[in-house]
Short mmCIF file of C-alpha atoms in Angstrom, two decimals:
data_model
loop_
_atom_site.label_atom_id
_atom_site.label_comp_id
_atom_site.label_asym_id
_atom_site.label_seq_id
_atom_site.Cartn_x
_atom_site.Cartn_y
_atom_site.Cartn_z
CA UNK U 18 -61.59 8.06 10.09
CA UNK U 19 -63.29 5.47 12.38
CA UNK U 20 -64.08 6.08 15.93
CA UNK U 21 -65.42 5.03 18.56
CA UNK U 22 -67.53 6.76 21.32
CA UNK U 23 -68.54 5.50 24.46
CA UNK U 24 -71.43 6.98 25.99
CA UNK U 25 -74.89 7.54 24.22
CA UNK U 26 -75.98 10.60 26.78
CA UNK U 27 -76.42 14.02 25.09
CA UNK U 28 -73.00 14.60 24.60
CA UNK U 29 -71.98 11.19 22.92
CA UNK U 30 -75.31 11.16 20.77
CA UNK U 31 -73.97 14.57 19.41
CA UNK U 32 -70.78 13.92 18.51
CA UNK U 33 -71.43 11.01 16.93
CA UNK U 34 -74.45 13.05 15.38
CA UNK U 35 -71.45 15.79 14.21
CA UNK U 36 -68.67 13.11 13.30
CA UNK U 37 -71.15 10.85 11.23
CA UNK U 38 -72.51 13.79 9.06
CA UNK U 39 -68.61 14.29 7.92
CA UNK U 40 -68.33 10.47 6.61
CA UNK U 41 -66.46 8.89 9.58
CA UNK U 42 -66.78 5.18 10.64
CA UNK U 43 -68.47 6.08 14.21
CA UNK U 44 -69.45 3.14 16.70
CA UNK U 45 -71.41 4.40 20.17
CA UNK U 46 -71.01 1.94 22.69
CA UNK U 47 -73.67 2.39 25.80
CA UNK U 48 -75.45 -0.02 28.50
CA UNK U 49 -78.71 1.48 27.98
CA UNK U 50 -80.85 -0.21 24.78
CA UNK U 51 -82.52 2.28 24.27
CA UNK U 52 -80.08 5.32 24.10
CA UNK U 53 -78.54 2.54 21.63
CA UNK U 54 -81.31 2.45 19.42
CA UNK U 55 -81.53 5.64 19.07
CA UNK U 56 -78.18 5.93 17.68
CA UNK U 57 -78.78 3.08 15.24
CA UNK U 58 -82.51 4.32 14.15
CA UNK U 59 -81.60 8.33 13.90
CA UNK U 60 -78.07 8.45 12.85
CA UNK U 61 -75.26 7.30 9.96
CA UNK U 62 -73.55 5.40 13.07
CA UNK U 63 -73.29 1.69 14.82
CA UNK U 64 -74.95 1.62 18.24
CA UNK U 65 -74.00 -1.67 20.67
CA UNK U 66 -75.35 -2.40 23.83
CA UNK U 67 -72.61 -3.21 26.27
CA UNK U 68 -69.75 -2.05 29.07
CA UNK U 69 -67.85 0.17 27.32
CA UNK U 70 -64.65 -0.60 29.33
CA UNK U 71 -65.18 -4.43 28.47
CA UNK U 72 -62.27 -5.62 26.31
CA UNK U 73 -65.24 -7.71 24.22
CA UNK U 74 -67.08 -5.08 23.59
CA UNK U 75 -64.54 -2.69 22.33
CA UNK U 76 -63.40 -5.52 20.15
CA UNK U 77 -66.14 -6.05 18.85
CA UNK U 78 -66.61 -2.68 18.00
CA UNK U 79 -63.38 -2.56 15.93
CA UNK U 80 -61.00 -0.88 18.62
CA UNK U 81 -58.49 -2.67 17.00
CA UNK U 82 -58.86 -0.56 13.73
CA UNK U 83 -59.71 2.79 15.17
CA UNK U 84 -57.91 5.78 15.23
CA UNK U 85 -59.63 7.69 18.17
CA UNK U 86 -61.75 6.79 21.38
CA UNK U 87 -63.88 9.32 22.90
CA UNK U 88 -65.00 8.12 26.20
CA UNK U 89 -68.42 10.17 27.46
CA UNK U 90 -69.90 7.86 29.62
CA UNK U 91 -71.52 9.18 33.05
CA UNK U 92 -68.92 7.11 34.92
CA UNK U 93 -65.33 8.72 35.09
CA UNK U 94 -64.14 5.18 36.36
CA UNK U 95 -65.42 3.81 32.85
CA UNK U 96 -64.15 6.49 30.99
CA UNK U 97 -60.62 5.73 32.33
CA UNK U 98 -60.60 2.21 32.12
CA UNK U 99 -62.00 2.43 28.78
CA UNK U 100 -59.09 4.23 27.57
CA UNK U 101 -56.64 2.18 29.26
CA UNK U 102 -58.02 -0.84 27.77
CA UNK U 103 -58.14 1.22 24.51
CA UNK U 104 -54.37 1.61 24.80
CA UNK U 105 -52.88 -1.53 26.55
CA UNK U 106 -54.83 -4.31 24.61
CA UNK U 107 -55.76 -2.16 21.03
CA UNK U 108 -53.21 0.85 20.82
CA UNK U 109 -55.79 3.40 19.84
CA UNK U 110 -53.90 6.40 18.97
CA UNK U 111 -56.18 9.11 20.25
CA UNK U 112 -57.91 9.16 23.49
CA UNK U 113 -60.47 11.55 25.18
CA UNK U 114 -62.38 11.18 28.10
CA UNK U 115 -64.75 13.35 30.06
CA UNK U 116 -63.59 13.45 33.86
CA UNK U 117 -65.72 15.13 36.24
CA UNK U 118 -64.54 14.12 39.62
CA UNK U 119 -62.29 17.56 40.81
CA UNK U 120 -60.13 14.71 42.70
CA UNK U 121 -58.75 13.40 39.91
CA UNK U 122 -57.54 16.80 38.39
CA UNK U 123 -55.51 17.84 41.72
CA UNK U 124 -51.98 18.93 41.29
CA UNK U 125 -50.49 16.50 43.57
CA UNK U 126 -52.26 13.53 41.02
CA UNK U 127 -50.73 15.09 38.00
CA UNK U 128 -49.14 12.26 37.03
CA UNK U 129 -51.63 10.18 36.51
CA UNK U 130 -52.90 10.76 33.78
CA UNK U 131 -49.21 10.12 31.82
CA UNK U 132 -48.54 7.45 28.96
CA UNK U 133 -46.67 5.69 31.26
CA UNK U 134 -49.50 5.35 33.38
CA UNK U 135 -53.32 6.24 32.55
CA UNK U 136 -53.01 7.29 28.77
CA UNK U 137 -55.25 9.87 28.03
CA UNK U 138 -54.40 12.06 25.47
CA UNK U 139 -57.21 14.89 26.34
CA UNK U 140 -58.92 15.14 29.58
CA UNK U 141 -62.29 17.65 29.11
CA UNK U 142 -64.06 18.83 32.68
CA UNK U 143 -67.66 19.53 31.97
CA UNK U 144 -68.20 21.97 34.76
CA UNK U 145 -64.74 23.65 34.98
CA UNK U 146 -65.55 24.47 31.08
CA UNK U 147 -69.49 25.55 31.74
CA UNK U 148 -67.25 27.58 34.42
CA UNK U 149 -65.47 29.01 31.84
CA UNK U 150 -68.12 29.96 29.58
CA UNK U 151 -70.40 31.71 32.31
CA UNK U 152 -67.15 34.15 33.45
CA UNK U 153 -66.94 35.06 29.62
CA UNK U 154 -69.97 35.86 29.94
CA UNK U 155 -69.97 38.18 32.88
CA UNK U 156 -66.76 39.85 31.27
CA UNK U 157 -68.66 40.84 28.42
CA UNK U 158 -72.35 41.85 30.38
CA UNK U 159 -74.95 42.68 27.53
CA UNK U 160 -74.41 39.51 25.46
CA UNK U 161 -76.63 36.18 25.15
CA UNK U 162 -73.26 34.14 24.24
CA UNK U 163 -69.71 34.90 23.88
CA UNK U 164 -66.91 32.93 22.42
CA UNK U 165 -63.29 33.95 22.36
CA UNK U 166 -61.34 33.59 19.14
CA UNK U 167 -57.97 33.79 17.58
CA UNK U 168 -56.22 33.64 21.36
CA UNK U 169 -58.17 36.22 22.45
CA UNK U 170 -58.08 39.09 19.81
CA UNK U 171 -61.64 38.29 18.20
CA UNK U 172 -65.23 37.63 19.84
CA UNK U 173 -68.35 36.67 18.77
CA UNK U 174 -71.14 37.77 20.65
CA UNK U 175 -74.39 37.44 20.68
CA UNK U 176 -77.02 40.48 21.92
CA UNK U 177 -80.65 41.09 22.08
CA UNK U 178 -81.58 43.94 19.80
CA UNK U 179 -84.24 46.11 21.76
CA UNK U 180 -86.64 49.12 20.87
CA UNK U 181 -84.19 50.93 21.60
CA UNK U 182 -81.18 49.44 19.67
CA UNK U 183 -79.34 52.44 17.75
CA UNK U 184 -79.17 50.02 14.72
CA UNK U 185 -82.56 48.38 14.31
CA UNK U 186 -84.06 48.80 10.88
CA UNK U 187 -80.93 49.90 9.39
CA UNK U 188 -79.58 47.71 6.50
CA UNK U 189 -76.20 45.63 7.43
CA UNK U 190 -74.27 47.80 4.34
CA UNK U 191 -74.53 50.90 6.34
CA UNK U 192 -72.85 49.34 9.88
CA UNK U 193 -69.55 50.70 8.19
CA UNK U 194 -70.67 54.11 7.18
CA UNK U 195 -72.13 55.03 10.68
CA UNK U 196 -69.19 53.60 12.47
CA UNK U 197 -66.12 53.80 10.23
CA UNK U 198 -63.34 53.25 12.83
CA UNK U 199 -65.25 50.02 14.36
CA UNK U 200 -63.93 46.55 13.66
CA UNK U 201 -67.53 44.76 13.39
CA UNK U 202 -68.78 42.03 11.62
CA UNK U 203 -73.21 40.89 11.79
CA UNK U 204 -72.66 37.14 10.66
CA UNK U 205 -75.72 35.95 11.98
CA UNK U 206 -79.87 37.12 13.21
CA UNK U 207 -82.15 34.96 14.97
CA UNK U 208 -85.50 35.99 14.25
CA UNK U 209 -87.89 34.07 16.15
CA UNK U 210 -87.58 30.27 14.84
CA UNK U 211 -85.95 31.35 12.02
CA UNK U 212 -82.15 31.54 11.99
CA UNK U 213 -80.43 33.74 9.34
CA UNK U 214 -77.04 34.22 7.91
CA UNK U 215 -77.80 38.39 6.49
CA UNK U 216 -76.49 39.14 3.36
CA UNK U 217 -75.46 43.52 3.36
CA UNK U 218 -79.42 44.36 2.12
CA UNK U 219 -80.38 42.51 5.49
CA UNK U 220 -81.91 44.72 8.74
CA UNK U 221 -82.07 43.86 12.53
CA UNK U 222 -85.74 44.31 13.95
CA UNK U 223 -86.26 44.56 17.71
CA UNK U 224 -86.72 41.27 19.32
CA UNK U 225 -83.79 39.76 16.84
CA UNK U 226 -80.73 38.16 18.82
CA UNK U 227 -77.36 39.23 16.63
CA UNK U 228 -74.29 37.82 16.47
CA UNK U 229 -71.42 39.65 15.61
CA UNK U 230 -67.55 39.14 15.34
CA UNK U 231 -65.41 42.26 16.85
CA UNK U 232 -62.32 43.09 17.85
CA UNK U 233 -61.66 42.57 21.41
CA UNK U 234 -60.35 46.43 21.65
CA UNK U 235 -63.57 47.35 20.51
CA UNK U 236 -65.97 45.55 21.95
CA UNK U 237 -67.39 47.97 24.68
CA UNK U 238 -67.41 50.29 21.90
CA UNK U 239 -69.67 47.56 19.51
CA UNK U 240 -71.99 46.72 22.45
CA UNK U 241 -72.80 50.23 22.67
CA UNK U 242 -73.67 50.40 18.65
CA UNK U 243 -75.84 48.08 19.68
CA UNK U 244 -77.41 49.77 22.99
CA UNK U 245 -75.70 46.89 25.48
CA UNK U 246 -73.38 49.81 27.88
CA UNK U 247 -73.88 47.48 31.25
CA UNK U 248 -70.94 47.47 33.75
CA UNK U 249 -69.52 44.45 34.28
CA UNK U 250 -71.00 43.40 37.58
CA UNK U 251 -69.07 43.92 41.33
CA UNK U 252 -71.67 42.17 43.17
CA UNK U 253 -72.00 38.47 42.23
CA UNK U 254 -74.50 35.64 43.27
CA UNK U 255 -73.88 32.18 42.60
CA UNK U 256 -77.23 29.88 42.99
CA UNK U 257 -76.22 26.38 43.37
CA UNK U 258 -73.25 25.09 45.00
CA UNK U 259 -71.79 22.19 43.21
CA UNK U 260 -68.86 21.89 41.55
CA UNK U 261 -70.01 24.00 38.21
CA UNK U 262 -71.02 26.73 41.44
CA UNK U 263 -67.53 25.94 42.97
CA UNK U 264 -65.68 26.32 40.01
CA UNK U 265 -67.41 29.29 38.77
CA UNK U 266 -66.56 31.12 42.77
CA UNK U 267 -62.85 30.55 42.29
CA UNK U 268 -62.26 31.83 39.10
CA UNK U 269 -63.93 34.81 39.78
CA UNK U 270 -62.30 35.39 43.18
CA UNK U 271 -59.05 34.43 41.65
CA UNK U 272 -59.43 36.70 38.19
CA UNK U 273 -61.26 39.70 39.64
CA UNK U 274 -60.76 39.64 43.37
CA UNK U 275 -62.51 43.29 43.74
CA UNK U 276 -65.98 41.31 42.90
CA UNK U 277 -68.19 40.52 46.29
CA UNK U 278 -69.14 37.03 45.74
CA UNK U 279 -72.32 35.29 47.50
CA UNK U 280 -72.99 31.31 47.13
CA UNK U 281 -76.83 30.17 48.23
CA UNK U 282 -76.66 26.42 48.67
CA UNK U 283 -79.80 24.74 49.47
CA UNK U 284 -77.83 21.61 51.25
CA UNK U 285 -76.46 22.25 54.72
CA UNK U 286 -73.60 19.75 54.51
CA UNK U 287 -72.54 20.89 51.40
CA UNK U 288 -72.98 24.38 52.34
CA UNK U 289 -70.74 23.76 55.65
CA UNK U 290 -68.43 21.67 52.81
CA UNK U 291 -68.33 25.26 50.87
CA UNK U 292 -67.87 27.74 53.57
CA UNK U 293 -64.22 25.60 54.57
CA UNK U 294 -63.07 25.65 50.82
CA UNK U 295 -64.35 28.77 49.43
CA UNK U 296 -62.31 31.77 51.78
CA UNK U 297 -63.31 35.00 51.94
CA UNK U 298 -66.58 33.64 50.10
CA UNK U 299 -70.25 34.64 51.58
CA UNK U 300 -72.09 30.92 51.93
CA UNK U 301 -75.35 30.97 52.24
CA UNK U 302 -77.75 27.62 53.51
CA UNK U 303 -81.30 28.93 51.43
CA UNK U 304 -83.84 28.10 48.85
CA UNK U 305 -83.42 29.90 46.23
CA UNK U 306 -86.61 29.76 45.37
CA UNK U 307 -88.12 31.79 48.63
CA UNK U 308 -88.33 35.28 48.92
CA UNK U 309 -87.35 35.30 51.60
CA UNK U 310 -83.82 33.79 51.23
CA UNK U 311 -83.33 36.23 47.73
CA UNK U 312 -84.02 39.31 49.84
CA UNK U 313 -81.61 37.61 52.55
CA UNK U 314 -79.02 37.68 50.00
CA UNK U 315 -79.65 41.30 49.22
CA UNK U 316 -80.72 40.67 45.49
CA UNK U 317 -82.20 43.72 44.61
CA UNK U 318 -78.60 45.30 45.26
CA UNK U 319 -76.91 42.18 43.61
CA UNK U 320 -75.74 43.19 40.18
CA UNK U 321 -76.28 39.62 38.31
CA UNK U 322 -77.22 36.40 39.67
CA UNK U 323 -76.07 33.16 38.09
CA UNK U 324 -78.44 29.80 38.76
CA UNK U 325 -76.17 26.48 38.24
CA UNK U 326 -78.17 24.43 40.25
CA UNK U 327 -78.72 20.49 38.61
CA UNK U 328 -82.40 21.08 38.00
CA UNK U 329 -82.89 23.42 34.82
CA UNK U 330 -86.36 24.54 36.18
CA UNK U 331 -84.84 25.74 39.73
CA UNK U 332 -82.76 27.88 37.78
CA UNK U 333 -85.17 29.36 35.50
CA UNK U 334 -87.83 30.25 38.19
CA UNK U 335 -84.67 31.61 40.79
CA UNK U 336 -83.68 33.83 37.66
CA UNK U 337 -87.19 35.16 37.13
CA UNK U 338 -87.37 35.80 41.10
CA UNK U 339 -84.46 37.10 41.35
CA UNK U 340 -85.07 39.54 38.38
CA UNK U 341 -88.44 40.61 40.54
CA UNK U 342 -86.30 40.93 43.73
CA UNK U 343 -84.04 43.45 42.12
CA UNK U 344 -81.54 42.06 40.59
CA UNK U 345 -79.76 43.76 37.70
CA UNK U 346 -78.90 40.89 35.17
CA UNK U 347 -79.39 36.92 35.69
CA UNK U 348 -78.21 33.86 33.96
CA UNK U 349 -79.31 30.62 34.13
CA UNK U 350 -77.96 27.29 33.47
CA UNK U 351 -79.97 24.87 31.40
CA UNK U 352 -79.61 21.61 30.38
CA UNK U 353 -82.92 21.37 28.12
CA UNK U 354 -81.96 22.51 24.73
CA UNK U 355 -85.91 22.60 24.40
CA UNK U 356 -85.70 25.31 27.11
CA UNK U 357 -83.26 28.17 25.29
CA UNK U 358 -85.75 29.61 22.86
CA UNK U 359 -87.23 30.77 26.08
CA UNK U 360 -84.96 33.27 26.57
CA UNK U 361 -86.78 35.89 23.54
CA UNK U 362 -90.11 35.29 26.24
CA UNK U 363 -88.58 35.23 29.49
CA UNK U 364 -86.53 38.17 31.97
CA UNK U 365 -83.42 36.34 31.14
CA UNK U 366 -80.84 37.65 30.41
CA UNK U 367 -78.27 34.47 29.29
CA UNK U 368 -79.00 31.03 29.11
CA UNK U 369 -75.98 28.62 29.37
CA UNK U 370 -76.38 24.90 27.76
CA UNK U 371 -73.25 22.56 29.63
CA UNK U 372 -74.15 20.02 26.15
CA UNK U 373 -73.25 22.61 23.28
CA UNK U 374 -70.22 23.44 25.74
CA UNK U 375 -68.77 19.89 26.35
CA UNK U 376 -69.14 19.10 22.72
CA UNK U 377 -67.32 22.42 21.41
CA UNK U 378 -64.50 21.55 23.75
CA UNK U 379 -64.45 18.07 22.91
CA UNK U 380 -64.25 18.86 18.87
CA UNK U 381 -61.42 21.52 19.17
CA UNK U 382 -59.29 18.00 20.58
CA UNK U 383 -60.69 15.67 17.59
CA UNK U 384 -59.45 18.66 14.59
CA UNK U 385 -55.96 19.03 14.02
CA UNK U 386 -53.83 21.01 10.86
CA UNK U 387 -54.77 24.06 10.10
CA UNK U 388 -58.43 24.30 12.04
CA UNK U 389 -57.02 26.26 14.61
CA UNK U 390 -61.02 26.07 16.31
CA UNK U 391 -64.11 24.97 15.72
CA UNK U 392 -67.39 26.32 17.85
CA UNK U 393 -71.05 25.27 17.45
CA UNK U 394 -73.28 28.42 17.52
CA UNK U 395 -77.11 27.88 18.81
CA UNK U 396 -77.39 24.24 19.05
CA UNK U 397 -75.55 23.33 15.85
CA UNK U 398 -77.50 26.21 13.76
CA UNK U 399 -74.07 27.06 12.46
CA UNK U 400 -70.15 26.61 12.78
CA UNK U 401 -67.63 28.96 13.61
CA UNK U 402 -64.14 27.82 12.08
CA UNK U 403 -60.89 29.73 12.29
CA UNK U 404 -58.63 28.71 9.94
CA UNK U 405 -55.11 29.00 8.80
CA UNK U 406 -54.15 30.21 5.11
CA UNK U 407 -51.37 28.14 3.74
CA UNK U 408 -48.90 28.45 0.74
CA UNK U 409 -50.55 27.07 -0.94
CA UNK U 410 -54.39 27.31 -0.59
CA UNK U 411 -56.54 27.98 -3.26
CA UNK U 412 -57.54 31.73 -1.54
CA UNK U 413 -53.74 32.96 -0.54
CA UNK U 414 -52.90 36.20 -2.43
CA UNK U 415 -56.76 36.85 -3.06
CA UNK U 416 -58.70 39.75 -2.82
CA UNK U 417 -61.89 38.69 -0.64
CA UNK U 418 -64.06 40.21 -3.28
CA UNK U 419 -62.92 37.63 -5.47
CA UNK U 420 -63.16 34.70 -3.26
CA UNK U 421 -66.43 32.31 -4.13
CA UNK U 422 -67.86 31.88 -0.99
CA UNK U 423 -70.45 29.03 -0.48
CA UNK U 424 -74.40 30.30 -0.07
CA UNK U 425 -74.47 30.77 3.57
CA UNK U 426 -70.91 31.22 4.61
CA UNK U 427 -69.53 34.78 6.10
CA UNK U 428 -66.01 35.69 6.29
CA UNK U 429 -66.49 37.06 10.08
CA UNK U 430 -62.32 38.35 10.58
CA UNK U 431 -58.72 38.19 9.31
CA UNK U 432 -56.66 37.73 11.88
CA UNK U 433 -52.89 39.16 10.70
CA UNK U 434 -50.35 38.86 13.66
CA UNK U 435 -51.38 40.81 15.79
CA UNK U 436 -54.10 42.78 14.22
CA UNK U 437 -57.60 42.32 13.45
CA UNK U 438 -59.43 43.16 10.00
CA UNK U 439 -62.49 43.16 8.76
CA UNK U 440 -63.22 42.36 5.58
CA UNK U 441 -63.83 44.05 2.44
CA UNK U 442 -63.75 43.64 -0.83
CA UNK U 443 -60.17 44.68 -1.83
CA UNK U 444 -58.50 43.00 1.88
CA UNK U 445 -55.81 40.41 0.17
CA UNK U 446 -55.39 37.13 2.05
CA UNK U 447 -52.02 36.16 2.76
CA UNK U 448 -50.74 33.35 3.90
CA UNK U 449 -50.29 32.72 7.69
CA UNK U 450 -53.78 34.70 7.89
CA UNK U 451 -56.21 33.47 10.84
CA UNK U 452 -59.43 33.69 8.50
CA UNK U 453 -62.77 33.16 10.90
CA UNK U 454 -65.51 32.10 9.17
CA UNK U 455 -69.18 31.23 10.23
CA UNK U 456 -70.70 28.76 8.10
CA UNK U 457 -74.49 26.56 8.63
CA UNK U 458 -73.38 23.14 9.09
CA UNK U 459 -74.31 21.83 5.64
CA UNK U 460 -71.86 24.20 4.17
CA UNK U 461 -68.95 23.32 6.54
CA UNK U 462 -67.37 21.40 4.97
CA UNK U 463 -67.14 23.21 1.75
CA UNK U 464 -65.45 25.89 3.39
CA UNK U 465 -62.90 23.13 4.68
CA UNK U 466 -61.99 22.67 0.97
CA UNK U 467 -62.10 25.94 0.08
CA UNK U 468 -59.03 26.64 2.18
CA UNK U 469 -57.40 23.57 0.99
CA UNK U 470 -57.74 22.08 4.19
CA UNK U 471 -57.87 18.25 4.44
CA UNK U 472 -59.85 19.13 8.33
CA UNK U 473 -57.96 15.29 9.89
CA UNK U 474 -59.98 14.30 12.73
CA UNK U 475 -57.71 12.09 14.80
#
């Protein structure tokens, strides 16, 4: 497949880092030399210097024999005009383009983004998805990272394992014996630097962070095997109030309207700005990095804090004050990927990366056919692919026992209608299954083939 991306920023350098590794004809396009020759020195790709809503340019990066644009500038303007140009003077089939602007995504502009008009296949929001992400988070309290699988009926979460953890030092093989009637799957331990797909001999130590697929209907109840029983929080601070802090506010007022939500802006304009759009919302005009301002805000009766500020060290240091203030549980937003290994030193709880985010919801938009998702766990350490049996895949009407998985791939859950399995040796996949598997990223796209999946990235 070739494509083109425009934009060489974190996001564009790592899908073109992803989309190269799988054999695709990928061209960045970005203004900056030396974001281009980057591209061109670390990956399989073509970097070019230029305008990437310039009609030369994108001819002479091939537009004209493309079959997907992916427009990631930091300009929403570009990334629109790109894709118009994209359409009216090459006919690209596919477009996607990052728009960040809130304006743009109003109602009453719907129609804008049409074929008859502005056409734009897929339009991704950074910060209403980091949005997302963070409320998962807060619905499931306990967890390092939580992704939501199979519409819902499957997670995979991630948790600290402390001295305290019921099922440290225990062997994976006996998860099943202690808890029988729990749907729970360990598909992955980070141990330090060291990042491990277990095999059933494997143990947990304290300190490890775990990742595990469950059923949703038992998750409380697998949190607690684990020694994560926090409430999910009633009292809610929001540090930073941009649009990823504005975003964040309504969803949780409009999805669980009994939570008291507080917003601490540091800007008084904006702060003013909030206070008229944000009803029934506490808005606060602080530092969050003063005491005084955190006990202002009552934090050591606030239940978790979130810091989505636009500078990754303000939100660390708030979330370490605000931890010493009083407060319960705090997450922090960070941009650094340098910065999330942190986390095993630090009092904090979650760290959210926007990059891993965009890029995850980007890539569920480029695979079509039977990859029904796609996630990136811990900065592309491993991927998390739910997949569709067919009639005629190679693994329909096969015990899993008998299937030959790939050295570091896990069969996580079987999703079967509408109920979720675990599996075991003598479990029989059947076609129209929902099979979730975590795999590293070298063996990816083995497991591709081994469902007889040609994965078409359009």
């Amino acid at each position: 497949m070739r494509v083109i991306i425009c934009g060489a920023g974190q996001v564009g350098y790592n899908i073109a880092a992803y989309l190269s590794r799988e054999d695709n004809d990928v061209t960045v396009i970005d203004i900056q030399p030396d974001l281009v020759a980057k591209v061109n020195e670390t990956l399989d790709a073509n970097g070019i210097v230029g305008h990437a809503s310039n009609p030369d340019i994108l001819s002479a990066a091939g537009a004209a024999d493309v079959d997907l644009m992916i427009a990631v500038t930091q300009s929403d303007e570009v990334n629109m005009v790109a894709c118009q140009v994209a359409h009216s003077l090459f006919n690209v089939p596919k477009k996607i383009a990052r728009v960040r602007d809130r304006a743009y995504m109003k109602p009453e502009w719907s129609n804008l983004f049409t074929r008859a008009h502005m056409p734009i296949d897929v339009i991704i929001s950074p910060e209403m998805e980091v949005a997302h992400a963070i409320c998962e988070r807060l619905r499931v309290p306990g967890t390092t990272n939580v992704m939501r699988l199979a519409e819902g009926r499957v997670h995979l979460v991630g948790v600290m394992c402390g001295e305290n953890c019921p099922v440290i030092n225990t062997p994976l093989k006996q998860l099943s014996s202690l808890f029988p009637s729990l749907s729970l799957k360990v598909v992955a331990i980070i141990r330090g630097q060291q990042a491990i797909i277990p095999n059933e001999n494997d143990q947990m130590y304290a300190g490890d962070e775990v990742y595990f697929f469950a059923d949703t209907d038992h998750l409380k109840r697998a949190m607690a095997a684990f020694g994560h029983q926090e409430k999910e929080a009633r009292h809610v601070t929001v540090l930073g109030g941009g649009n990823i802090g504005m975003y964040l506010t309504r969803i949780l007022q409009e999805q669980s309207p009994q939570t008291r939500i507080r917003v601490i802006e540091h800007n008084l304009a904006r702060a003013m700005t909030l206070s008229e759009q944000l009803r029934g919302i506490s808005i606060m005009h602080g530092d969050g990095l003063e005491p005084k301002t955190l006990e202002d805000a009552d934090m050591a009766n606030t239940e978790t804090m979130v810091a989505v500020t636009d500078d990754d060290e303000t939100n660390i240091l708030a979330a370490l004050l605000a931890k010493q203030a009083g407060c319960e549980r705090v997450i922090s937003l960070v941009n650094k990927v340098s910065y999330t290994p942190l986390i095993k030193f630090l009092d904090i709880d979650a760290m959210v990366t926007p990059r891993a985010i965009t890029v995850a919801s980007i890539m569920q938009h480029v695979r079509r056919g039977r990859i029904k998702a796609l996630h990136s766990l811990r900065d592309g350490f491993a991927e998390v692919i739910e997949a569709e049996v067919s009639d005629t895949s190679s693994i329909v009407n096969t015990e899993v026992g008998r299937i030959k998985l790939p050295r570091d791939v896990l069969i996580g859950a079987i999703v079967r209608g509408d109920d979720v399995l675990m599996p075991h040796p003598d479990l029989k996949i059947r076609s129209g299954d929902h099979v979730i598997v975590l795999a590293t990223q070298a063996q990816a796209r083995k497991v591709e083939k081994l469902f007889l999946v040609h994965v078409d990235l359009f």
